[in-house]
Amino acid sequence: PLPTDKAMVCFGSMFIELPKAKTREMLQQDQEELDEEINKLRKDLRVKVNRLYEAQGKPELKGFNLNPMSAEEMKLINRILEG
């Protein structure tokens, strides 16, 4: 098959053919929204867990307020480990 500038995208139970540039843009936007939502949920979870531990009379968890490394930070770490 010849290369095409269109991609098939599944929306629910339908497949729609869209330009690759538009498809890439839509996927990147969706990923950014998902990343924001994940970060918001992680932040809220920390607060809720701390409240739960406080209500139970337990000490606050150590290291629970750590933030995950970004993809760029992971690449740098891997580059250092590879030598």
Coordinates of N, CA and C in Angstrom, one line a residue:
P1 N 0.8 -1.2 0.0 CA 0.0 0.0 0.0 C 0.9 1.3 0.0
L2 N 0.4 2.3 -0.7 CA 1.1 3.5 -0.7 C 0.9 4.3 0.6
P3 N 1.9 5.1 1.0 CA 1.8 5.9 2.2 C 0.7 6.9 2.0
T4 N -0.1 7.1 3.1 CA -1.2 8.1 3.0 C -1.0 9.1 4.1
D5 N -1.7 10.2 3.9 CA -1.6 11.3 5.0 C -2.8 11.2 5.9
K6 N -3.5 10.1 5.8 CA -4.7 9.9 6.7 C -4.5 8.7 7.6
A7 N -5.2 8.8 8.7 CA -5.2 7.7 9.7 C -6.6 7.3 10.1
M8 N -6.8 6.1 10.4 CA -8.1 5.6 10.9 C -8.1 5.7 12.4
V9 N -9.1 6.4 12.9 CA -9.3 6.6 14.3 C -10.6 6.0 14.8
C10 N -10.6 5.3 15.9 CA -11.8 4.7 16.5 C -12.4 5.6 17.5
F11 N -13.6 6.0 17.3 CA -14.4 6.8 18.2 C -15.6 6.0 18.6
G12 N -15.6 5.4 19.8 CA -16.6 4.5 20.3 C -16.6 3.2 19.4
S13 N -17.7 3.0 18.6 CA -17.7 1.8 17.8 C -17.6 2.2 16.3
M14 N -17.1 3.4 16.0 CA -17.0 3.9 14.6 C -15.5 4.2 14.3
F15 N -15.1 3.9 13.1 CA -13.8 4.3 12.6 C -14.0 5.4 11.7
I16 N -13.2 6.5 11.9 CA -13.2 7.6 11.0 C -11.8 7.9 10.5
E17 N -11.7 8.3 9.2 CA -10.5 8.6 8.6 C -10.2 10.1 8.7
L18 N -9.1 10.4 9.4 CA -8.8 11.8 9.6 C -7.3 12.1 9.1
P19 N -7.0 13.3 8.8 CA -5.6 13.6 8.5 C -4.7 13.3 9.7
K20 N -3.5 12.8 9.4 CA -2.5 12.3 10.4 C -2.2 13.5 11.3
A21 N -2.0 14.7 10.8 CA -1.6 15.9 11.6 C -2.7 16.2 12.6
K22 N -4.0 16.1 12.2 CA -5.1 16.4 13.1 C -5.2 15.3 14.1
T23 N -5.0 14.0 13.7 CA -5.1 12.9 14.6 C -4.0 13.0 15.7
R24 N -2.8 13.4 15.3 CA -1.7 13.6 16.3 C -2.0 14.7 17.2
E25 N -2.5 15.8 16.7 CA -2.9 16.9 17.6 C -4.0 16.5 18.6
M26 N -5.0 15.8 18.1 CA -6.0 15.3 19.1 C -5.5 14.4 20.1
L27 N -4.6 13.5 19.7 CA -4.0 12.6 20.7 C -3.1 13.3 21.7
Q28 N -2.4 14.2 21.3 CA -1.5 15.0 22.2 C -2.4 15.8 23.2
Q29 N -3.4 16.4 22.7 CA -4.3 17.2 23.6 C -5.0 16.3 24.6
D30 N -5.4 15.1 24.1 CA -6.1 14.1 25.1 C -5.0 13.7 26.1
Q31 N -3.8 13.4 25.7 CA -2.8 13.0 26.7 C -2.5 14.1 27.7
E32 N -2.4 15.3 27.2 CA -2.2 16.4 28.2 C -3.3 16.5 29.2
E33 N -4.5 16.4 28.7 CA -5.7 16.5 29.6 C -5.6 15.3 30.6
L34 N -5.3 14.1 30.2 CA -5.2 12.9 31.0 C -4.1 13.1 32.1
D35 N -2.9 13.7 31.6 CA -1.8 13.9 32.6 C -2.2 14.9 33.7
E36 N -3.0 16.0 33.3 CA -3.4 16.9 34.3 C -4.4 16.3 35.3
E37 N -5.3 15.5 34.8 CA -6.3 14.8 35.6 C -5.5 13.8 36.6
I38 N -4.6 13.1 36.1 CA -3.8 12.1 36.9 C -3.1 12.9 38.0
N39 N -2.4 14.0 37.7 CA -1.7 14.8 38.7 C -2.7 15.3 39.7
K40 N -3.8 15.8 39.3 CA -4.8 16.3 40.2 C -5.3 15.2 41.2
L41 N -5.6 14.0 40.7 CA -6.0 12.9 41.5 C -4.9 12.4 42.5
R42 N -3.7 12.4 42.0 CA -2.5 12.1 42.9 C -2.5 13.1 44.1
K43 N -2.6 14.4 43.8 CA -2.5 15.4 44.8 C -3.6 15.3 45.8
D44 N -4.9 15.0 45.3 CA -6.0 14.8 46.2 C -5.9 13.6 47.0
L45 N -5.3 12.5 46.4 CA -5.1 11.3 47.2 C -4.2 11.5 48.4
R46 N -3.1 12.3 48.2 CA -2.2 12.5 49.3 C -2.9 13.2 50.5
V47 N -3.7 14.2 50.2 CA -4.5 14.9 51.2 C -5.4 13.9 51.9
K48 N -6.1 13.1 51.2 CA -7.1 12.2 51.7 C -6.4 11.1 52.6
V49 N -5.3 10.6 52.2 CA -4.6 9.6 53.0 C -4.1 10.3 54.3
N50 N -3.6 11.5 54.2 CA -3.1 12.2 55.4 C -4.2 12.4 56.4
R51 N -5.4 12.8 55.9 CA -6.6 12.9 56.8 C -7.0 11.6 57.4
L52 N -6.9 10.5 56.6 CA -7.3 9.2 57.2 C -6.3 8.8 58.3
Y53 N -5.0 9.0 58.0 CA -4.1 8.6 59.1 C -4.2 9.5 60.3
E54 N -4.5 10.8 60.1 CA -4.7 11.7 61.2 C -6.0 11.3 62.0
A55 N -7.0 10.9 61.3 CA -8.3 10.4 62.0 C -8.0 9.1 62.8
Q56 N -7.1 8.3 62.3 CA -6.8 7.0 63.0 C -5.8 7.2 64.1
G57 N -5.3 8.4 64.2 CA -4.3 8.7 65.2 C -2.9 8.1 64.9
K58 N -2.6 7.8 63.6 CA -1.4 7.3 63.2 C -0.5 8.4 62.7
P59 N 0.9 8.3 62.8 CA 1.8 9.3 62.3 C 1.7 9.4 60.8
E60 N 2.0 10.6 60.3 CA 2.0 10.8 58.8 C 3.0 9.9 58.1
L61 N 2.6 9.4 56.9 CA 3.5 8.5 56.2 C 4.7 9.2 55.7
K62 N 5.9 8.6 55.9 CA 7.1 9.1 55.4 C 7.3 8.9 53.9
G63 N 7.7 9.9 53.2 CA 8.0 9.7 51.8 C 6.7 9.7 50.9
F64 N 5.5 9.9 51.5 CA 4.3 9.9 50.7 C 4.1 11.1 49.9
N65 N 4.8 12.2 50.2 CA 4.7 13.5 49.5 C 5.7 13.6 48.4
L66 N 6.3 12.5 48.0 CA 7.3 12.5 46.9 C 6.6 12.7 45.6
N67 N 7.2 13.3 44.6 CA 6.7 13.5 43.3 C 7.4 12.5 42.3
P68 N 6.6 12.0 41.3 CA 7.3 11.1 40.4 C 8.2 11.9 39.4
M69 N 9.2 11.2 38.9 CA 10.2 11.9 38.0 C 9.5 12.0 36.6
S70 N 9.9 13.1 36.0 CA 9.3 13.3 34.6 C 10.0 12.4 33.6
A71 N 9.5 12.3 32.4 CA 10.1 11.5 31.4 C 11.5 12.0 31.1
E72 N 11.7 13.3 31.1 CA 13.0 13.8 30.8 C 14.0 13.4 31.8
E73 N 13.6 13.5 33.1 CA 14.5 13.1 34.2 C 14.8 11.6 34.1
M74 N 13.9 10.8 33.8 CA 14.1 9.4 33.6 C 15.1 9.1 32.5
K75 N 15.0 9.9 31.4 CA 16.0 9.7 30.3 C 17.4 10.1 30.7
L76 N 17.5 11.1 31.5 CA 18.8 11.5 32.0 C 19.4 10.5 32.9
I77 N 18.6 10.0 33.8 CA 19.1 8.9 34.7 C 19.5 7.7 34.0
N78 N 18.7 7.3 33.0 CA 19.1 6.1 32.2 C 20.4 6.4 31.4
R79 N 20.6 7.6 30.9 CA 21.8 7.9 30.2 C 23.0 7.8 31.1
I80 N 22.8 8.3 32.3 CA 23.9 8.2 33.3 C 24.3 6.8 33.7
L81 N 23.2 6.0 33.9 CA 23.4 4.6 34.2 C 24.1 3.8 33.1
E82 N 23.8 4.1 31.9 CA 24.4 3.4 30.7 C 25.8 3.7 30.6
G83 N 26.2 4.9 31.1 CA 27.7 5.2 31.1 C 27.9 6.1 30.0

